[in-house]
Short mmCIF file of N, CA and C in Angstrom, two decimals:
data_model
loop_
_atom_site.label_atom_id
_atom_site.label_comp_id
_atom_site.label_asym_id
_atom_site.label_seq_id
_atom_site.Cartn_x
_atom_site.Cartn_y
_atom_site.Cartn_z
N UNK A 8 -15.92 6.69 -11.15
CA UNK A 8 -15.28 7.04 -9.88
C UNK A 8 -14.30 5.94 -9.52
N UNK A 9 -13.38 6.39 -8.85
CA UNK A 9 -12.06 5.48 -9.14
C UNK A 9 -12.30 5.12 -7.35
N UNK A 10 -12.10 3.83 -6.97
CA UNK A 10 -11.84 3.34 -5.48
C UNK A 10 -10.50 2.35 -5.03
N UNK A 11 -10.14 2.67 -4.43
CA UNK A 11 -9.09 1.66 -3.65
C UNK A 11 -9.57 0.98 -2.62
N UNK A 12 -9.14 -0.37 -2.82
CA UNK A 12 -10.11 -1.32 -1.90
C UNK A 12 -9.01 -1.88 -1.35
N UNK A 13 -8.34 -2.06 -0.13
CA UNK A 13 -7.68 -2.81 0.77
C UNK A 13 -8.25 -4.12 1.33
N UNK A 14 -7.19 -5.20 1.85
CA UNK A 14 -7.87 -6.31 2.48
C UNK A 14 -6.51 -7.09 2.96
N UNK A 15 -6.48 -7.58 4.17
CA UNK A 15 -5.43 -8.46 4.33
C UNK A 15 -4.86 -8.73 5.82
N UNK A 16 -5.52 -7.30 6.42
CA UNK A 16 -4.77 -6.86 7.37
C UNK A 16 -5.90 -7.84 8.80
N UNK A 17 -4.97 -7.77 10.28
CA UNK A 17 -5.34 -8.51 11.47
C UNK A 17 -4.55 -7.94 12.25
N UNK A 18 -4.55 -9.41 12.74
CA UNK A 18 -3.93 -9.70 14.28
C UNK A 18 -2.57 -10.43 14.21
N UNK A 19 -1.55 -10.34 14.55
CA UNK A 19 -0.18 -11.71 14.00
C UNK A 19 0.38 -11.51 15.22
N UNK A 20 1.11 -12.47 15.51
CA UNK A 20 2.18 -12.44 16.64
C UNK A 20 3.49 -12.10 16.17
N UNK A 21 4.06 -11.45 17.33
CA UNK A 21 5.81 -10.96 16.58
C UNK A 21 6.37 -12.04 15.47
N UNK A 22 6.93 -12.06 14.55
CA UNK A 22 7.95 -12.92 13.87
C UNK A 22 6.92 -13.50 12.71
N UNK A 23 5.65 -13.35 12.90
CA UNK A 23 4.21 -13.67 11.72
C UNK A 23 4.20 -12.70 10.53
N UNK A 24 3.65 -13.47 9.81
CA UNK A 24 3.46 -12.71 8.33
C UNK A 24 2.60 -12.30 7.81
N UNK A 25 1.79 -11.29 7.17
CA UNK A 25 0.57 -10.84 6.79
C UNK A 25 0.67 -10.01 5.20
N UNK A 26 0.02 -10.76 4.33
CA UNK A 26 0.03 -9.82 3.22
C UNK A 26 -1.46 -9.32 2.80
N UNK A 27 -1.02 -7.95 2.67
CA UNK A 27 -1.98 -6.99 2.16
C UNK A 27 -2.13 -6.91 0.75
N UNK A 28 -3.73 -6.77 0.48
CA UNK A 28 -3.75 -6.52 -1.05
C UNK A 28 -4.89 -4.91 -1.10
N UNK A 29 -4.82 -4.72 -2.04
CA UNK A 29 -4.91 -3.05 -2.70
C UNK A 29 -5.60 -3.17 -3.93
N UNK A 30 -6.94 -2.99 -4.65
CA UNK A 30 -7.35 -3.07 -5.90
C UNK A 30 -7.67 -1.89 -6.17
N UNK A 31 -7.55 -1.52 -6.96
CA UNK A 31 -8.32 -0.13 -7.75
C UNK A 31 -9.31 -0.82 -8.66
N UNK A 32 -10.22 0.28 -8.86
CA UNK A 32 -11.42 -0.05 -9.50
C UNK A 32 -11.79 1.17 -10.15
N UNK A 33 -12.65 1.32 -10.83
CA UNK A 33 -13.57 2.62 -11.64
C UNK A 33 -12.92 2.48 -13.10
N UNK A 34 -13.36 3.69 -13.81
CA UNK A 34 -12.85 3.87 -15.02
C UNK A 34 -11.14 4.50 -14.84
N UNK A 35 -10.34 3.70 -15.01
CA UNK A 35 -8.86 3.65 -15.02
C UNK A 35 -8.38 3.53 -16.17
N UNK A 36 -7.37 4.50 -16.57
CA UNK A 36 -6.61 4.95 -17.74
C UNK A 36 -5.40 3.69 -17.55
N UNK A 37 -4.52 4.12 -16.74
CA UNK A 37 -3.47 3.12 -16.09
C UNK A 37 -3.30 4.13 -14.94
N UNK A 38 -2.19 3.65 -14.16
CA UNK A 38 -1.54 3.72 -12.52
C UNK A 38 -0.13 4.05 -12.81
N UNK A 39 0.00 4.69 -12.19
CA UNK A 39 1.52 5.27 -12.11
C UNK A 39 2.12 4.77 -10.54
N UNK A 40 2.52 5.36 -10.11
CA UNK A 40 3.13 4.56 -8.76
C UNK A 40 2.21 4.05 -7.97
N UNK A 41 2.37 3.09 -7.21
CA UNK A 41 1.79 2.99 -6.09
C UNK A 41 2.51 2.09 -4.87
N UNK A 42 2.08 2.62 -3.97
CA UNK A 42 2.12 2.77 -2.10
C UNK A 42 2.01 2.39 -1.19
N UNK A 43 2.36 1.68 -0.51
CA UNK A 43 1.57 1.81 0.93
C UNK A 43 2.32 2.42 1.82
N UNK A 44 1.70 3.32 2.94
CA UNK A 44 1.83 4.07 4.08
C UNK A 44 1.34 3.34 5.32
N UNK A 45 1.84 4.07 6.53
CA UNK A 45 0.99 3.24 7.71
C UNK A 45 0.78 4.52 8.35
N UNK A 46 0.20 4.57 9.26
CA UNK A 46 0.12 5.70 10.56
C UNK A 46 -0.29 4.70 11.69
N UNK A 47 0.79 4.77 12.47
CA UNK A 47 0.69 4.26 13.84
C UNK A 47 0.20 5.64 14.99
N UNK A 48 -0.88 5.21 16.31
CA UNK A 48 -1.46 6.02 17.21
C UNK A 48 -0.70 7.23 17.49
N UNK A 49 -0.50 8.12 17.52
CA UNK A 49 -0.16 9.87 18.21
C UNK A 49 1.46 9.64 16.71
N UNK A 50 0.72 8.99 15.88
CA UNK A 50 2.46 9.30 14.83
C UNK A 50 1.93 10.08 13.43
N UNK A 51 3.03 10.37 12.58
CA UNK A 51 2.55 10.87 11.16
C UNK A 51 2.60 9.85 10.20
N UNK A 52 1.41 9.43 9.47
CA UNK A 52 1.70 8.84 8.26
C UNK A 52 3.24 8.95 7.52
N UNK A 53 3.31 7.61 7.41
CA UNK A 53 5.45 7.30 6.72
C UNK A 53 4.35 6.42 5.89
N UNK A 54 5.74 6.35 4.60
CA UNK A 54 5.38 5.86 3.30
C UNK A 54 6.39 4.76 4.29
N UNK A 55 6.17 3.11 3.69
CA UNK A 55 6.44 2.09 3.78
C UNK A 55 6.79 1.54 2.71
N UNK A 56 6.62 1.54 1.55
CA UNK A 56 7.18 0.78 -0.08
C UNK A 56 6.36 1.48 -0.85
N UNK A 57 7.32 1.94 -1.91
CA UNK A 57 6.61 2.09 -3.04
C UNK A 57 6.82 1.74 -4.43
N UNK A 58 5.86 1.59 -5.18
CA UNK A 58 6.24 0.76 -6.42
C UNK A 58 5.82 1.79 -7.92
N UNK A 59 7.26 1.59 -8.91
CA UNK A 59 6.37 2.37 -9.97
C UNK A 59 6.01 1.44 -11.22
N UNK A 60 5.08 2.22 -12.05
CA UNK A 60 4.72 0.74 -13.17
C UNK A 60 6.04 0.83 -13.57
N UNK A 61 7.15 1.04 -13.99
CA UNK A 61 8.03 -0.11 -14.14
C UNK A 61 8.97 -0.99 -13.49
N UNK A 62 8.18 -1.29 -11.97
CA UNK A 62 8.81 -1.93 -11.43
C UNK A 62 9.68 -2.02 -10.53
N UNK A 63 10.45 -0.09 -10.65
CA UNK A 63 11.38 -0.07 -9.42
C UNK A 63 10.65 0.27 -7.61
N UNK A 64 11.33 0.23 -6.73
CA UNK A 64 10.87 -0.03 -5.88
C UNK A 64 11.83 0.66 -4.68
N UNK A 65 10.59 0.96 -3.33
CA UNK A 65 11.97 1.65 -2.56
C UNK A 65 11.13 1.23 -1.19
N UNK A 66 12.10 1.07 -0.33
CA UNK A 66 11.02 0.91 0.99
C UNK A 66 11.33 1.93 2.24
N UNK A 67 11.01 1.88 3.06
CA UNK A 67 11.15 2.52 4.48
C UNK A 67 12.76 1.53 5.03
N UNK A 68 13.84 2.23 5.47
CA UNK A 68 14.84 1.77 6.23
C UNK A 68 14.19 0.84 7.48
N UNK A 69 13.19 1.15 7.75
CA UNK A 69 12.52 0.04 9.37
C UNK A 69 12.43 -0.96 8.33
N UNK A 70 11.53 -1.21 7.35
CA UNK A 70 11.11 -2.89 6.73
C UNK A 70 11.94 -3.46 5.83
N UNK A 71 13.12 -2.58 5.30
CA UNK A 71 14.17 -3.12 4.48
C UNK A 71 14.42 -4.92 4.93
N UNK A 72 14.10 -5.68 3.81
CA UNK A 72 14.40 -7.08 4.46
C UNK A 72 13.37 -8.09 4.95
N UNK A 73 12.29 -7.14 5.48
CA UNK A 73 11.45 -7.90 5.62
C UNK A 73 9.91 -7.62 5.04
N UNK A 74 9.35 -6.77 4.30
CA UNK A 74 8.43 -6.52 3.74
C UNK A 74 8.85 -6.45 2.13
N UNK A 75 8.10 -6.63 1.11
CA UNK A 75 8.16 -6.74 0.01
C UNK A 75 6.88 -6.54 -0.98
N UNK A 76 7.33 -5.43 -1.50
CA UNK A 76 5.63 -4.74 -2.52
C UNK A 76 6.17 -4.54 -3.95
N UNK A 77 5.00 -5.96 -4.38
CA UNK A 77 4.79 -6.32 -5.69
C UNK A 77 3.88 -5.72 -6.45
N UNK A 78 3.22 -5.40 -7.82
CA UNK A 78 1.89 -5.64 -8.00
C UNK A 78 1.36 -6.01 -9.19
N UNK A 79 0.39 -6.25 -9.92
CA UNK A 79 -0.23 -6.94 -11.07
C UNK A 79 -0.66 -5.67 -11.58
N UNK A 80 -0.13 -5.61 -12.78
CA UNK A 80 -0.75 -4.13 -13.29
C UNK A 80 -2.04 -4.54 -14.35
N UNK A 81 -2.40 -6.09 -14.66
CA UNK A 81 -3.13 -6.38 -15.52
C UNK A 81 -4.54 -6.71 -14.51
N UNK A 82 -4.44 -6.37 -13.18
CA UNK A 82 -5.92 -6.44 -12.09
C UNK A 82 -5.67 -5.42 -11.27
N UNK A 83 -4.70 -4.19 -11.73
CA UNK A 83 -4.70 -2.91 -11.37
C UNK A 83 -4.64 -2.84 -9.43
N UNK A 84 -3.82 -4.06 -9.18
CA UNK A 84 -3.73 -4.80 -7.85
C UNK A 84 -2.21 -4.05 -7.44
N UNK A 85 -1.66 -4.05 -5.97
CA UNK A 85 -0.83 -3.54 -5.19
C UNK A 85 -0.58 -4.41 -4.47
N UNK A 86 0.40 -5.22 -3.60
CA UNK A 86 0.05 -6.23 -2.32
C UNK A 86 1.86 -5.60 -1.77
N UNK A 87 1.41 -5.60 -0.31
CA UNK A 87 2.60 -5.55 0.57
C UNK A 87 2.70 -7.01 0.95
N UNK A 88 3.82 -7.48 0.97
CA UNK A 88 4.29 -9.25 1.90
C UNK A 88 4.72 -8.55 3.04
N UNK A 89 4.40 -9.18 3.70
CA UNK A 89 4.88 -8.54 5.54
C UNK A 89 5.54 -9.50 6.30
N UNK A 90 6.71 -10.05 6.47
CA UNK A 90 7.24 -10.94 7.17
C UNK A 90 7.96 -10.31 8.74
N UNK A 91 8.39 -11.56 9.23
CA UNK A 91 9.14 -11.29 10.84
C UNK A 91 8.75 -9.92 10.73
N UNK A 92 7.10 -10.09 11.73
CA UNK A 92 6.51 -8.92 11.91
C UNK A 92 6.93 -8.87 13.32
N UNK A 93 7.48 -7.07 13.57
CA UNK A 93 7.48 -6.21 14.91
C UNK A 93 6.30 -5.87 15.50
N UNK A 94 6.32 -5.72 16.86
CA UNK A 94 5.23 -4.45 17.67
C UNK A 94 5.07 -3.18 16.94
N UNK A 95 6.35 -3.00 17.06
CA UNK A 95 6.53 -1.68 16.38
C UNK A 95 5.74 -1.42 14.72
N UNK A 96 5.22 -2.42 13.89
CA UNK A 96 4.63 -2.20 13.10
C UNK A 96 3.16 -2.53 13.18
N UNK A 97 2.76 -1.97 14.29
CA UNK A 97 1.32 -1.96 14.60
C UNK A 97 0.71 -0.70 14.04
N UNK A 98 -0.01 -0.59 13.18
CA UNK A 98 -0.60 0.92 12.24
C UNK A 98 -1.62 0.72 11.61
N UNK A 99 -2.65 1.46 10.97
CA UNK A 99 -3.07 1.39 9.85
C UNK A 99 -2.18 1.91 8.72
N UNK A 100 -2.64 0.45 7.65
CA UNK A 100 -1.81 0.63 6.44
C UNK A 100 -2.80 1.27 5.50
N UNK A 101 -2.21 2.04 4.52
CA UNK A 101 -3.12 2.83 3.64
C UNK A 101 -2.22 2.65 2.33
N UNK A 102 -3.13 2.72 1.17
CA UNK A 102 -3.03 2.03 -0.22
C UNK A 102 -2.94 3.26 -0.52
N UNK A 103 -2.23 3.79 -1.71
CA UNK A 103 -2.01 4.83 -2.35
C UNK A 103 -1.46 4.47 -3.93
N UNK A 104 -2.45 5.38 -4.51
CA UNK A 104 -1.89 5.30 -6.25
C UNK A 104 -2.05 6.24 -6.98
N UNK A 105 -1.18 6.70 -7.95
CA UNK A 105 -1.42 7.69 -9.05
C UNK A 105 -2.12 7.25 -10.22
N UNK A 106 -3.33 7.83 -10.29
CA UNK A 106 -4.39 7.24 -11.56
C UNK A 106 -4.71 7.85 -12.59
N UNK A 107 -4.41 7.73 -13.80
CA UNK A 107 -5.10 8.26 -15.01
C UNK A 107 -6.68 7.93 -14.88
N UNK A 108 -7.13 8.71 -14.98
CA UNK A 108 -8.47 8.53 -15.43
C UNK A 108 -8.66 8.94 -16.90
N UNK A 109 -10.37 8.99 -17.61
CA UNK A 109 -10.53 9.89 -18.22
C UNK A 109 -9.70 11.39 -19.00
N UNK A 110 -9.81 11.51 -19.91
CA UNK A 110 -8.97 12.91 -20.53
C UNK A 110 -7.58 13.08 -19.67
N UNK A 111 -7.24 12.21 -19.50
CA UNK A 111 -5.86 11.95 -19.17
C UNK A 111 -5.42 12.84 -17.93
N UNK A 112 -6.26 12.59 -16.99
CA UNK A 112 -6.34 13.26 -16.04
C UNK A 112 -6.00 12.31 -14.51
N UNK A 113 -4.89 13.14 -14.29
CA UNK A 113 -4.02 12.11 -13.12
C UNK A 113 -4.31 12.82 -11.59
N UNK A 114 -4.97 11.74 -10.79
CA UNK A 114 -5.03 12.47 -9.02
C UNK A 114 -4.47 11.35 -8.66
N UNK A 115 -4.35 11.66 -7.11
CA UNK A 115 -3.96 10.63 -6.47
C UNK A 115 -4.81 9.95 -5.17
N UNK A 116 -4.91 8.57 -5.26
CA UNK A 116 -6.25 8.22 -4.47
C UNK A 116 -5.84 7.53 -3.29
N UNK A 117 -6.63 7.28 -2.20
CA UNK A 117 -6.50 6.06 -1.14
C UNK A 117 -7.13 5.40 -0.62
N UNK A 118 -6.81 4.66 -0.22
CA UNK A 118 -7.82 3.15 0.06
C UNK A 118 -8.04 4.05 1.90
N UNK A 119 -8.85 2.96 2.27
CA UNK A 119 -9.49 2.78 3.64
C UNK A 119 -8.83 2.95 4.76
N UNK A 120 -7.63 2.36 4.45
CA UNK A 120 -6.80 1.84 5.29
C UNK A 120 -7.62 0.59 6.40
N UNK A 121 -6.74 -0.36 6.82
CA UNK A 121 -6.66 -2.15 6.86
C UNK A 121 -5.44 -1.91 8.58
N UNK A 122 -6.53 -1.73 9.21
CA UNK A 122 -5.24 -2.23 10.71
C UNK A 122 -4.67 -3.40 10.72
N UNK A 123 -3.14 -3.36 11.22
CA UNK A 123 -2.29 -4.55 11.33
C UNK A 123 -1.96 -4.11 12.88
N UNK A 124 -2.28 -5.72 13.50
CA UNK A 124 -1.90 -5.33 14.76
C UNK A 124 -0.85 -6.44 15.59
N UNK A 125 0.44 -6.13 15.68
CA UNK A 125 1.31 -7.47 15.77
C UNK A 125 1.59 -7.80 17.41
N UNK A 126 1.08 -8.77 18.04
CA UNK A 126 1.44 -9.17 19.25
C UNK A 126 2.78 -9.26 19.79
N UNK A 127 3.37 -8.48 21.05
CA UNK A 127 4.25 -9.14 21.54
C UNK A 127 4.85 -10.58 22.25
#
């Protein structure tokens, strides 16, 4: 059984930095893209960065500049960098990845989601 495990997330004051990390675990083939999303209170889940295994990358027009998602494909790891953090990016963040498992069989999974909560 395949899990996404998040960790990283708090409390920061405007202009603070917070990086999130993302592990997958279980029996894993390899990972194809992966994600993070947020959903902020009465809003719809928005994708925030996403990354594919080879590396290219795209983010949300709000964090252009100041967030940055890397990841280690050899600890099957994800991490968002979160810099000159807004109010406005107060949400739960949620981990997302495309996983081979077994018989080459691809779903797509998510972590817990990890509240970030940035002070004015």
């Amino acid at each position: 059984q395949v899990q996404l495990v998040e960790s990283g997330g708090g409390l920061v004051q405007a202009g603070g930095s917070l990086r999130l990390s993302c592990a997958a675990s279980g029996t894993i083939y390899s990972i194809n893209d992966m994600a993070w999303y947020r959903q902020a209170p009465g809003k719809q889940r928005e994708l925030v960065a996403a990354n594919s295994r080879g590396g290219r990358t795209n983010y949300a027009d709000s964090v252009k500049g100041r967030f940055t998602i890397s990841r280690d494909n050899a600890k099957n790891t994800v991490y968002l960098q979160m810099n000159s953090l807004k109010p406005e990016d107060t949400a739960v963040y949620y981990c997302n990845a495309e996983i081979v498992t077994r018989f080459a069989r691809t779903d797509t999974y998510w972590g817990q989601g990890t509240q970030v909560t940035v002070s004015s």
